[in-house]
XYZ file of C-alpha atoms in Angstrom:
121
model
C -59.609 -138.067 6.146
C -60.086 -141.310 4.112
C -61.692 -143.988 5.470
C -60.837 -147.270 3.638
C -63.020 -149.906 2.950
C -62.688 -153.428 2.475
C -63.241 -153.128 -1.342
C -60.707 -150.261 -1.699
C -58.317 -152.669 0.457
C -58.654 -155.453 -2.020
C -58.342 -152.991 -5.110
C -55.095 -152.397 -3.342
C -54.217 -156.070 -2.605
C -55.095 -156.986 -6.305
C -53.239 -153.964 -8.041
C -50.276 -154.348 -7.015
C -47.375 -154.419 -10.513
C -43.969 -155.219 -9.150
C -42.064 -153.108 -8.386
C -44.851 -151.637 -5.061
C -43.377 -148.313 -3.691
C -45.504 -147.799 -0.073
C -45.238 -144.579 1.718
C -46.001 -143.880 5.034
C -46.433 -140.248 6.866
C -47.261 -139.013 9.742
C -48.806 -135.820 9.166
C -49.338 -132.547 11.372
C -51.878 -130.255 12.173
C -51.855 -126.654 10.711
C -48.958 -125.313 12.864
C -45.278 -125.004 11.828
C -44.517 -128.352 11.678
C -46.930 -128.752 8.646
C -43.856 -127.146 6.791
C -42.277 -130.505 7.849
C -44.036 -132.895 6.054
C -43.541 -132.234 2.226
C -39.867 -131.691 3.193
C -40.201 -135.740 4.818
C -42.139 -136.937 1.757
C -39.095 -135.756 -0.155
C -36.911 -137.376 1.574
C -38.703 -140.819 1.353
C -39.332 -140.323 -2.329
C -35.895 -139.557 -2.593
C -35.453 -143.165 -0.669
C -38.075 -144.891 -2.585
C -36.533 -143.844 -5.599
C -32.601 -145.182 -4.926
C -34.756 -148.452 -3.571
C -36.468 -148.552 -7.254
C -32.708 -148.150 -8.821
C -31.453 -151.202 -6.829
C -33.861 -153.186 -7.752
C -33.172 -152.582 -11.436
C -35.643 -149.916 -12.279
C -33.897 -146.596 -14.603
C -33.667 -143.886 -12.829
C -35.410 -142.119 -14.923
C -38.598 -144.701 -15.099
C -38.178 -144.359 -11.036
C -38.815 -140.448 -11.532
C -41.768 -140.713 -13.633
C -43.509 -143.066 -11.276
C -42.739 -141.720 -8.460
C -43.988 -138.165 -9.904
C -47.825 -138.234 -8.693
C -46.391 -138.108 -5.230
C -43.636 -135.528 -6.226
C -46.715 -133.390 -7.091
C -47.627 -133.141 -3.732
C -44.957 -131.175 -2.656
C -45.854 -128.134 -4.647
C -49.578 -128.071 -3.480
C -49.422 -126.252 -0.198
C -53.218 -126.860 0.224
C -52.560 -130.374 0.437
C -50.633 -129.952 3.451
C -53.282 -128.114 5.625
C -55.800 -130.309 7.741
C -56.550 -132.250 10.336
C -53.458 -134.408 11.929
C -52.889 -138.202 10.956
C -51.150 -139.941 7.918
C -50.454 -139.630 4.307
C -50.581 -143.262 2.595
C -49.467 -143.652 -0.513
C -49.198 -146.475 -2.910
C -47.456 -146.328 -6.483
C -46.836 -148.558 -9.087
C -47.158 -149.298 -13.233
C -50.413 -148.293 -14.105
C -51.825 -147.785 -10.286
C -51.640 -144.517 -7.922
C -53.616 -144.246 -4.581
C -53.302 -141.427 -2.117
C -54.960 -141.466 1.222
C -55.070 -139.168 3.868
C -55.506 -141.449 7.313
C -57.279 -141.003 10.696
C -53.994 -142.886 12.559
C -51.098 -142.583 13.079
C -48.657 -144.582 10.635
C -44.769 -145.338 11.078
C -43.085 -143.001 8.760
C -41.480 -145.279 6.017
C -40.926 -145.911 2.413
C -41.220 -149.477 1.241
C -40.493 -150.845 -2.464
C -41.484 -154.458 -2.480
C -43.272 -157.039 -4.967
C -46.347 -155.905 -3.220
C -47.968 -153.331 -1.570
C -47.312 -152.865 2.310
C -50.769 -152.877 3.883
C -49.825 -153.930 7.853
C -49.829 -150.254 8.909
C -53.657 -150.012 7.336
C -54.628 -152.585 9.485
C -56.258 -152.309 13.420
């Protein structure tokens, strides 16, 4: 699990590129649902990525930035661990992946900047 500090939290703040893409996971314990969760992170990159194309991006610009995520779905070790939520925060030139200690809404959000509510106590 990550903990986040404020530094890391203004890196965030200050990175941001338009377009943001924010994703959101809850995440399960080693049990079966853990084969849940890379099937869910597909489906919101799959989201993230039709949000990208509406907001002008190519689609094929939307794949390649989108693709550090997209790499997580072929690491099965990845998916093993403690319970909480996957965070993670894409854009030109900026990739951040956390692993949480809460519980975060499950959502992908493309925006001018980064979606950092569900970060916050």
């Amino acid at each position: 699990m990550d903990v986040i500090t404020e530094s890391q939290l203004r890196n965030l703040i200050q990175a941001g590129n338009p377009p943001c893409v924010s994703i959101f996971l809850p995440t399960h314990p080693e049990s079966r649902d853990v084969r849940q969760d890379p099937i869910r992170l597909k489906n919101l990159l799959r989201q993230a990525e039709d949000d990208l194309v509406q907001h002008g991006m190519r689609g094929t610009l939307a794949r390649d930035l989108l693709e550090p995520a997209r790499q997580l779905l072929d690491d099965p070790g990845f998916w093993t661990g403690p319970a909480g939520s996957l965070a993670v925060f894409l854009c030109e030139g900026y990739k951040q992946i956390w692993r949480l200690p809460i519980e975060a809404e499950e959502q992908a959000i493309v925006n001018d900047k980064f979606e950092i509510k569900p970060l916050l106590p």
